[in-house]
mmCIF file with all atom_site columns, C-alpha atoms in Angstrom:
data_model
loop_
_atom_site.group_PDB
_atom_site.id
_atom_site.type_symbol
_atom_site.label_atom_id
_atom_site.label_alt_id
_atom_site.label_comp_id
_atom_site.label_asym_id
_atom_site.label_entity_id
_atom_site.label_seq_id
_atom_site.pdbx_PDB_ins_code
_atom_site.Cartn_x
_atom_site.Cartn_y
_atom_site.Cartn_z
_atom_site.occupancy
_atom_site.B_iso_or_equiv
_atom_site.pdbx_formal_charge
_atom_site.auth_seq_id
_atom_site.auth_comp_id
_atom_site.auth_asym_id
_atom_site.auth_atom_id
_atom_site.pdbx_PDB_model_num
ATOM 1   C CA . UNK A 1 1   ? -30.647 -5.113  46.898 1.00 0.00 ? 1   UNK A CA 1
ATOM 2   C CA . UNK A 1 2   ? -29.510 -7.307  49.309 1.00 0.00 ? 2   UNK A CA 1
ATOM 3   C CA . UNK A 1 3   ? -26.940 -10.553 49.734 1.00 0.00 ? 3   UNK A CA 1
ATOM 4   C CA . UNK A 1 4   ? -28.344 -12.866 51.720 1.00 0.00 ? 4   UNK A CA 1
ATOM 5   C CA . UNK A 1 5   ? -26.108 -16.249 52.778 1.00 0.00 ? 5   UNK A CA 1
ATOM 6   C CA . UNK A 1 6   ? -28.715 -19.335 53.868 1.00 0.00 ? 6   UNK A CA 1
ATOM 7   C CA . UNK A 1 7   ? -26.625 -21.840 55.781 1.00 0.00 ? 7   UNK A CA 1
ATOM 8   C CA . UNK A 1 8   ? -27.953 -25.150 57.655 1.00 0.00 ? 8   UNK A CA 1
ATOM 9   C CA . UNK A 1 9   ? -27.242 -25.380 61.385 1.00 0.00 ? 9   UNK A CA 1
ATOM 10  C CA . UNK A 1 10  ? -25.178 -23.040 63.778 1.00 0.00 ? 10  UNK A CA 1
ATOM 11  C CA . UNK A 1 11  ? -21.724 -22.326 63.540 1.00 0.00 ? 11  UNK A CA 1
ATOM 12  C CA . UNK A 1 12  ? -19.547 -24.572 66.271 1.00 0.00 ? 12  UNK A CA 1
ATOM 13  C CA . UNK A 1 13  ? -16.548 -23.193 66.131 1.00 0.00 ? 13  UNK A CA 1
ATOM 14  C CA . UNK A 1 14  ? -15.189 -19.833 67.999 1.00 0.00 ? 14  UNK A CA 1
ATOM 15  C CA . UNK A 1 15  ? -12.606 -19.177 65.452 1.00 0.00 ? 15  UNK A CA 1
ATOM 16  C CA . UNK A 1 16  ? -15.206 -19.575 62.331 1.00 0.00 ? 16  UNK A CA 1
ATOM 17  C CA . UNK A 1 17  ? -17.299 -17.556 64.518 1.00 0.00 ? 17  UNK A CA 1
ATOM 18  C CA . UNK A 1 18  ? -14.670 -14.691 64.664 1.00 0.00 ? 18  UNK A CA 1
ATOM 19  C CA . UNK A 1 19  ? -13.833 -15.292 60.923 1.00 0.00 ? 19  UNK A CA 1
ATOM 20  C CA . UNK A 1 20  ? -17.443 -14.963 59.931 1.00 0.00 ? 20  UNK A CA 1
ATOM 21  C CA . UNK A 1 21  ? -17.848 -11.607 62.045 1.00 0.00 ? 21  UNK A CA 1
ATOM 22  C CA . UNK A 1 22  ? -14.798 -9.943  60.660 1.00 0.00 ? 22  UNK A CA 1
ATOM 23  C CA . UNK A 1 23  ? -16.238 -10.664 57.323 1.00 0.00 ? 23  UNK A CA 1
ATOM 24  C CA . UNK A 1 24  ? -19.645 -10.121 57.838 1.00 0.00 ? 24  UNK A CA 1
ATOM 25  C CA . UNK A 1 25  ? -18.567 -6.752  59.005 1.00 0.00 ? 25  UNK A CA 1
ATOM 26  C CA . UNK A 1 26  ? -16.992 -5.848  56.075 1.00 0.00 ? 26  UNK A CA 1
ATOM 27  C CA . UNK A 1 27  ? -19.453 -7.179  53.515 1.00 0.00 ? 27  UNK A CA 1
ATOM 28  C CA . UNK A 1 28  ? -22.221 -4.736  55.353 1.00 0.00 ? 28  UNK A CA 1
ATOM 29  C CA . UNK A 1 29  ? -19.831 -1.506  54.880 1.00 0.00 ? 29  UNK A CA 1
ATOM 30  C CA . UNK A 1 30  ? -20.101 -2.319  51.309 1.00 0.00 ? 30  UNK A CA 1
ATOM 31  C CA . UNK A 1 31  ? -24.144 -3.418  50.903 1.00 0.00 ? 31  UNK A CA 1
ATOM 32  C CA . UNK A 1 32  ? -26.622 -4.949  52.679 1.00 0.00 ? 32  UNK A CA 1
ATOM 33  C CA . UNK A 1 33  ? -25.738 -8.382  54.049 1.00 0.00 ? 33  UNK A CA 1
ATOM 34  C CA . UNK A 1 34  ? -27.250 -10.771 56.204 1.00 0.00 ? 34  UNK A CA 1
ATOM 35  C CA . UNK A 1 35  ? -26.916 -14.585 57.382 1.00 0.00 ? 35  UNK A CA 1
ATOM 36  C CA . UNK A 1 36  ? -29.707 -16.617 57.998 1.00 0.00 ? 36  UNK A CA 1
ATOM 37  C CA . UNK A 1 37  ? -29.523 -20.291 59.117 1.00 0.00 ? 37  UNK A CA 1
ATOM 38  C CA . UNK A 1 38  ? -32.681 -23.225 59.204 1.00 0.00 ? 38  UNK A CA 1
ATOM 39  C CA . UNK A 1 39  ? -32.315 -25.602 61.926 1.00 0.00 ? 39  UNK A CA 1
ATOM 40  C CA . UNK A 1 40  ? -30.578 -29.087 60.468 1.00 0.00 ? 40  UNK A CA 1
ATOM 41  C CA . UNK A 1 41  ? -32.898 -31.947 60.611 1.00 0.00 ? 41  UNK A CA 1
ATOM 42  C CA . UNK A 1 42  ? -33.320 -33.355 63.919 1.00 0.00 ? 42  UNK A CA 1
ATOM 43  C CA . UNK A 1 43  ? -32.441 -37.192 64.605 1.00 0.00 ? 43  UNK A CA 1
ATOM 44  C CA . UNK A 1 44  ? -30.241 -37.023 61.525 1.00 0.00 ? 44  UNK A CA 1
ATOM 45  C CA . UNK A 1 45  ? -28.279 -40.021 62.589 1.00 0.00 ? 45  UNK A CA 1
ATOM 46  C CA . UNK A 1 46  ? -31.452 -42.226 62.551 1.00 0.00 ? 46  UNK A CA 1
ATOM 47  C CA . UNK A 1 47  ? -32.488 -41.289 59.391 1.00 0.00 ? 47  UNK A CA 1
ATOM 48  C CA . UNK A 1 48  ? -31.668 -41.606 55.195 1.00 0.00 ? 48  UNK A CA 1
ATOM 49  C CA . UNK A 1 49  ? -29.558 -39.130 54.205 1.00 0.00 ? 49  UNK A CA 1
ATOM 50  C CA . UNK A 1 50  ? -32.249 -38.546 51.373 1.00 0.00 ? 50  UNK A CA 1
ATOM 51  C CA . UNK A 1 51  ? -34.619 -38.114 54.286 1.00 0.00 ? 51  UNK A CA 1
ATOM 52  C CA . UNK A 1 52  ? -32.727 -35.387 55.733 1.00 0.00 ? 52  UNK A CA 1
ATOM 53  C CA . UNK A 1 53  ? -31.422 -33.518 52.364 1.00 0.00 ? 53  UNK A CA 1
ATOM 54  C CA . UNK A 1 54  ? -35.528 -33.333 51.727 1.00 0.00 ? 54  UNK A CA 1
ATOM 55  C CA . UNK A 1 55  ? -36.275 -32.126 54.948 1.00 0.00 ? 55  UNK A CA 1
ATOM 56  C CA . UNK A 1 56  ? -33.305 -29.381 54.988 1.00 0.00 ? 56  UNK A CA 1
ATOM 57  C CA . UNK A 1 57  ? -34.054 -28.508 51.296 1.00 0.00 ? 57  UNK A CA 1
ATOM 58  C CA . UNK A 1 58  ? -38.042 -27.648 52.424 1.00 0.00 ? 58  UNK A CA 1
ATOM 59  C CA . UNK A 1 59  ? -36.731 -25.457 55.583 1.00 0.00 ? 59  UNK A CA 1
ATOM 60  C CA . UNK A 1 60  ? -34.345 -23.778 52.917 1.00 0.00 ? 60  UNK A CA 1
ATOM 61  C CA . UNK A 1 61  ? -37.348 -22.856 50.463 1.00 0.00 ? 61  UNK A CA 1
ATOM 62  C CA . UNK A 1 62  ? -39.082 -21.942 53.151 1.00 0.00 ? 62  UNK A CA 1
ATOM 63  C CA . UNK A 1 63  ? -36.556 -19.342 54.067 1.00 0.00 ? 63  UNK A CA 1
ATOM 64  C CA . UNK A 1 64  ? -36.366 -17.894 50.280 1.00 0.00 ? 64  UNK A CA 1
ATOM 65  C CA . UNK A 1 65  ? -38.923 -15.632 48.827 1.00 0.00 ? 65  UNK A CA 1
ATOM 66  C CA . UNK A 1 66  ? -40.456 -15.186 45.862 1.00 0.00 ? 66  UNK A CA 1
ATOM 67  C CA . UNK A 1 67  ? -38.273 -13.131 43.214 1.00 0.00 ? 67  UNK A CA 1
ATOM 68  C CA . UNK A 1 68  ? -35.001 -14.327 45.363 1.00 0.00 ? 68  UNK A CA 1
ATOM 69  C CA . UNK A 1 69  ? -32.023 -15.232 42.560 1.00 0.00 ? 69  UNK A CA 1
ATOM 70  C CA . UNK A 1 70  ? -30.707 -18.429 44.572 1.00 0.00 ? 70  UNK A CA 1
ATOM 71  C CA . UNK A 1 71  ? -27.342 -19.422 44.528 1.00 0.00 ? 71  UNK A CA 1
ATOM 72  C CA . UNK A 1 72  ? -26.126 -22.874 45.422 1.00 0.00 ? 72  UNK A CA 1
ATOM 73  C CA . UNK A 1 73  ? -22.572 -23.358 46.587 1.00 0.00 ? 73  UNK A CA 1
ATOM 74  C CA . UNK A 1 74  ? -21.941 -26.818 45.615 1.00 0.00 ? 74  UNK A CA 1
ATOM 75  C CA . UNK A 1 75  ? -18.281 -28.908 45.007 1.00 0.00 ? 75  UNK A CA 1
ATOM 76  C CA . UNK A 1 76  ? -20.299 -30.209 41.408 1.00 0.00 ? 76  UNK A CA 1
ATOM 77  C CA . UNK A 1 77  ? -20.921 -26.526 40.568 1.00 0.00 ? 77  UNK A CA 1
ATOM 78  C CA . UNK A 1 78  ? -18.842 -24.281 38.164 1.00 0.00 ? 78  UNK A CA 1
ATOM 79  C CA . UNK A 1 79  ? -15.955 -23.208 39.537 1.00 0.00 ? 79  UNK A CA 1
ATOM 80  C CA . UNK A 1 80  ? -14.314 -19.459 38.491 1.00 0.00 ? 80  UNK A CA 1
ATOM 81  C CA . UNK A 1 81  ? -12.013 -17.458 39.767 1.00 0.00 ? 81  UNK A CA 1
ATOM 82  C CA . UNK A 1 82  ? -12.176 -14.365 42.241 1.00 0.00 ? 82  UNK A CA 1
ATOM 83  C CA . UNK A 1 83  ? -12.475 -11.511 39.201 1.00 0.00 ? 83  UNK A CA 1
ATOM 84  C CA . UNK A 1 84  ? -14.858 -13.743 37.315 1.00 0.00 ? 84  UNK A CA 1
ATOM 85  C CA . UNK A 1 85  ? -16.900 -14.442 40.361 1.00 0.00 ? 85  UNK A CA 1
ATOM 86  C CA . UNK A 1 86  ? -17.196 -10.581 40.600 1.00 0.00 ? 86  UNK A CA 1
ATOM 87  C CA . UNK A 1 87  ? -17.817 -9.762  37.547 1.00 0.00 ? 87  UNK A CA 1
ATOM 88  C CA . UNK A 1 88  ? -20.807 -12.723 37.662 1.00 0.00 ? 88  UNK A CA 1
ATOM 89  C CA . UNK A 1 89  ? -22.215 -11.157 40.993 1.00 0.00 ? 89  UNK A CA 1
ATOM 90  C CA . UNK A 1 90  ? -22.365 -7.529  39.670 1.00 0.00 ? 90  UNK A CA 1
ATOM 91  C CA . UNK A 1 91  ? -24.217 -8.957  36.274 1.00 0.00 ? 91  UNK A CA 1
ATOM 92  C CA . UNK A 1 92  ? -26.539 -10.944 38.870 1.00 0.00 ? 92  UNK A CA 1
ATOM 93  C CA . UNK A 1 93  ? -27.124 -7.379  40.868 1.00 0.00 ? 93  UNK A CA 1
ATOM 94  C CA . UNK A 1 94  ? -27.411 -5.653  37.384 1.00 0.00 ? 94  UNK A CA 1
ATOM 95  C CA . UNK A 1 95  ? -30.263 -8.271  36.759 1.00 0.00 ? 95  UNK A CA 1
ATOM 96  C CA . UNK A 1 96  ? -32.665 -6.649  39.640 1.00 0.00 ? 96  UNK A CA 1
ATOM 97  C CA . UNK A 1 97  ? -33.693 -9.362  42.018 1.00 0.00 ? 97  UNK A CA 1
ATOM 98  C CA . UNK A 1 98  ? -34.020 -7.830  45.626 1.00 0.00 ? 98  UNK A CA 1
ATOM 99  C CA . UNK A 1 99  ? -32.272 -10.351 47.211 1.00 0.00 ? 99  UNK A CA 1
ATOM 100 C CA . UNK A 1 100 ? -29.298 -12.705 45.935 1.00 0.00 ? 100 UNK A CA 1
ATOM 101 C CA . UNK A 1 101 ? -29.138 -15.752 48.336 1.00 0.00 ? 101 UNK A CA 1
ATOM 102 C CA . UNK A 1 102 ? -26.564 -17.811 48.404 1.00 0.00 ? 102 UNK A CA 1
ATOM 103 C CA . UNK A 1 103 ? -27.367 -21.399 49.839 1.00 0.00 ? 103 UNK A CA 1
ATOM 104 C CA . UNK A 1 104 ? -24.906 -23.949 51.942 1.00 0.00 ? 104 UNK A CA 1
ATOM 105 C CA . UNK A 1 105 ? -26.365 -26.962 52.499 1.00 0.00 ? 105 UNK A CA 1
ATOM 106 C CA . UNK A 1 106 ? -26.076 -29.533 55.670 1.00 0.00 ? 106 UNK A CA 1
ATOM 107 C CA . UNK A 1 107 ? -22.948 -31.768 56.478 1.00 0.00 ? 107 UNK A CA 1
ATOM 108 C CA . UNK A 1 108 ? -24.827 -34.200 54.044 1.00 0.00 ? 108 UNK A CA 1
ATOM 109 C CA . UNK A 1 109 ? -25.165 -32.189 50.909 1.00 0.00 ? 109 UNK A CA 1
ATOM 110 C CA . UNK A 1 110 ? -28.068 -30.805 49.634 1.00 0.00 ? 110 UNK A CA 1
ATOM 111 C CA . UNK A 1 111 ? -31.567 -33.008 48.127 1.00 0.00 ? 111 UNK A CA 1
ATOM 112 C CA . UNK A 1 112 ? -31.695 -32.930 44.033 1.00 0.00 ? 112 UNK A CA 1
ATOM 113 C CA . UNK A 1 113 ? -35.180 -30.631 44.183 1.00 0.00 ? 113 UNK A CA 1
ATOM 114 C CA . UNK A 1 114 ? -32.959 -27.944 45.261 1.00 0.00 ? 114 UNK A CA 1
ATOM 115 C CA . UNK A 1 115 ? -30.137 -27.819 43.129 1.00 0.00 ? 115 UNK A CA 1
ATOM 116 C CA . UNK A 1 116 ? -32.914 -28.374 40.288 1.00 0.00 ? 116 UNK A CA 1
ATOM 117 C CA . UNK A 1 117 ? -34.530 -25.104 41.650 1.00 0.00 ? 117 UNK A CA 1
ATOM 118 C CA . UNK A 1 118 ? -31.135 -22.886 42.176 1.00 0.00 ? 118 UNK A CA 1
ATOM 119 C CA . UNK A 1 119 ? -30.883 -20.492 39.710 1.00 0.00 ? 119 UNK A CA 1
ATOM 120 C CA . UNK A 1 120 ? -26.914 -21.453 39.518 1.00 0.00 ? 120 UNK A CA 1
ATOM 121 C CA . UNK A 1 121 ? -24.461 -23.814 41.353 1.00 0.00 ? 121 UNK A CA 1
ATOM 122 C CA . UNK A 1 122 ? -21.377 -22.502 42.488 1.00 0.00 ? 122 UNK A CA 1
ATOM 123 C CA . UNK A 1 123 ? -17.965 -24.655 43.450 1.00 0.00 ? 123 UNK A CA 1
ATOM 124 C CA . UNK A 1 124 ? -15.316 -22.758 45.867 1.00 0.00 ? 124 UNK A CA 1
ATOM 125 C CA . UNK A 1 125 ? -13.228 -25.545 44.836 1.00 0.00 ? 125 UNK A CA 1
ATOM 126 C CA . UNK A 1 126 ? -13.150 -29.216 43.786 1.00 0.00 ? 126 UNK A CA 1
ATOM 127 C CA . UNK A 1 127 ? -12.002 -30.467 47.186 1.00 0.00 ? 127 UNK A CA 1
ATOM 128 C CA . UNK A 1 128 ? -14.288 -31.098 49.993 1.00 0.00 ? 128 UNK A CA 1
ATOM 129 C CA . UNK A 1 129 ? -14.662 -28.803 53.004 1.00 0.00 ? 129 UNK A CA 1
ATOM 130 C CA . UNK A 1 130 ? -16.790 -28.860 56.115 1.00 0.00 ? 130 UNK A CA 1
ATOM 131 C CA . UNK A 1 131 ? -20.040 -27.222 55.560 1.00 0.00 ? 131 UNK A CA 1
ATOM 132 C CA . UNK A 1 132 ? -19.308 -24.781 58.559 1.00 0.00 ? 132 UNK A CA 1
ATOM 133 C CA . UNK A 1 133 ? -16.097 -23.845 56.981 1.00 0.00 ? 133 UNK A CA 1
ATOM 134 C CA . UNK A 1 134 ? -17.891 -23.452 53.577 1.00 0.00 ? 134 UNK A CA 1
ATOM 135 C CA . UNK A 1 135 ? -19.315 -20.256 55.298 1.00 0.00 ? 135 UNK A CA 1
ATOM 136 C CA . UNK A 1 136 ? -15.855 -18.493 56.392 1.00 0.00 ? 136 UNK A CA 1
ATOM 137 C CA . UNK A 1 137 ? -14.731 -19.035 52.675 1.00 0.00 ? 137 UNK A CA 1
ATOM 138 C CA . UNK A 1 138 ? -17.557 -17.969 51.312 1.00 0.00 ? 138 UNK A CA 1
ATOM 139 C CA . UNK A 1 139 ? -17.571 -14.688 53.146 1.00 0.00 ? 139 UNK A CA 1
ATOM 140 C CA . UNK A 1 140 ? -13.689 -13.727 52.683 1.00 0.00 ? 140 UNK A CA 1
ATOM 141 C CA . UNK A 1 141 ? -14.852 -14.625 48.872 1.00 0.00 ? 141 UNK A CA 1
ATOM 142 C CA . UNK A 1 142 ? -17.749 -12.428 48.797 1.00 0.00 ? 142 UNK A CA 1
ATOM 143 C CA . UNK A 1 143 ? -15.961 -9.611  50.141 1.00 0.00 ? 143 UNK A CA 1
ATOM 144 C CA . UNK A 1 144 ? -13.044 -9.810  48.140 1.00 0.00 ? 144 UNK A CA 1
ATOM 145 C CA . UNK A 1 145 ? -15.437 -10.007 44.852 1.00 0.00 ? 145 UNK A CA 1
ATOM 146 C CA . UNK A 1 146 ? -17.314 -6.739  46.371 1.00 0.00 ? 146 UNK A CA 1
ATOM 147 C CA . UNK A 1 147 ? -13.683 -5.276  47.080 1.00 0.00 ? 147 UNK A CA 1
ATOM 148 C CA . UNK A 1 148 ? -12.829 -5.353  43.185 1.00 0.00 ? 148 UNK A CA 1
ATOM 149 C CA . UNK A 1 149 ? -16.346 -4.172  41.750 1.00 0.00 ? 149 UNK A CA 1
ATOM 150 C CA . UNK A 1 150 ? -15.483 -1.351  44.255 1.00 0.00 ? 150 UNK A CA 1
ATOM 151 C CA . UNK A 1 151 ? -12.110 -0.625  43.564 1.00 0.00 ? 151 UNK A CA 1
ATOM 152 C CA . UNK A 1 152 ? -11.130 -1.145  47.142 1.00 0.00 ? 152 UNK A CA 1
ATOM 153 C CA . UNK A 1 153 ? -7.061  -2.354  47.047 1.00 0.00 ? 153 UNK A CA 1
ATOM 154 C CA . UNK A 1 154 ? -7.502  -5.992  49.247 1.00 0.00 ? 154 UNK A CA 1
ATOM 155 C CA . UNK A 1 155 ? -6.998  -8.440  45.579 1.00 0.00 ? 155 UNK A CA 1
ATOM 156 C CA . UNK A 1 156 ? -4.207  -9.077  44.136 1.00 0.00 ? 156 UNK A CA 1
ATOM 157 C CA . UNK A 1 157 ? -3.918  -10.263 40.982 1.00 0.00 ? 157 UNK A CA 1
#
């Protein structure tokens, strides 16, 4: 089994960079972990934004196989807390997919087709953050939900 994050475009920043890497670290102490990204659509400026959620959406597919459990982190998705988020990843592990993948979409959102095809939307909050810092907050949460299904002292409740 295997936790895959699927992000759109490279991260800019140095100190998400560094973030990401301490995390990422972590994670892969605890189970196998990897971060892909797909290119974000080129000439975005010039075109729709529905134009560019469809391309980025096909790219993401693209990068998912079959059998994959996909997991879109969205702000219109269902929000829970750090235990319940861990107790909903272990009962997605317990479920047997190879690879969970969560998916964070361009600095436009994500096209309709692909929430439609996620297997569940996730909110890390109802506020709005960058889609490059998405990833850093993701990761810390990922790890911290791993860190309580392994009884490793980092949450507190």
């Amino acid at each position: 089994m295997k936790i895959v994050l699927l992000q759109v475009g490279k991260t800019d920043d140095k100190y998400l960079n560094d973030g990401l890497s301490v995390y990422h670290s972590r994670i892969q102490k605890l189970m196998p972990f990897e971060v892909k990204t797909v290119a974000e659509s080129k000439a975005r400026q010039k075109k729709p934004v529905s134009v560019v959620k469809k391309e980025e959406a096909e790219r993401i597919l693209a990068a998912c196989r079959k059998g994959d459990t996909l997991i879109l982190l969205d702000e219109g998705g269902k929000s829970m807390g750090s235990r319940n988020f861990a107790t909903f990843l272990q009962k997605t592990m317990n479920t047997g997919p190879r690879r969970i993948v969560f998916i964070i979409g361009g600095p436009g959102g994500v096209h309709h087709e692909l929430k439609d095809r996620a297997d569940k939307v996730l909110s890390l909050s109802a506020m709005t953050f960058s889609h490059q810092l998405v990833r850093l907050l993701f990761a810390e949460q990922l790890y911290r939900a791993l860190a309580i299904l392994k009884g490793i002292p980092y949450h507190n409740d």
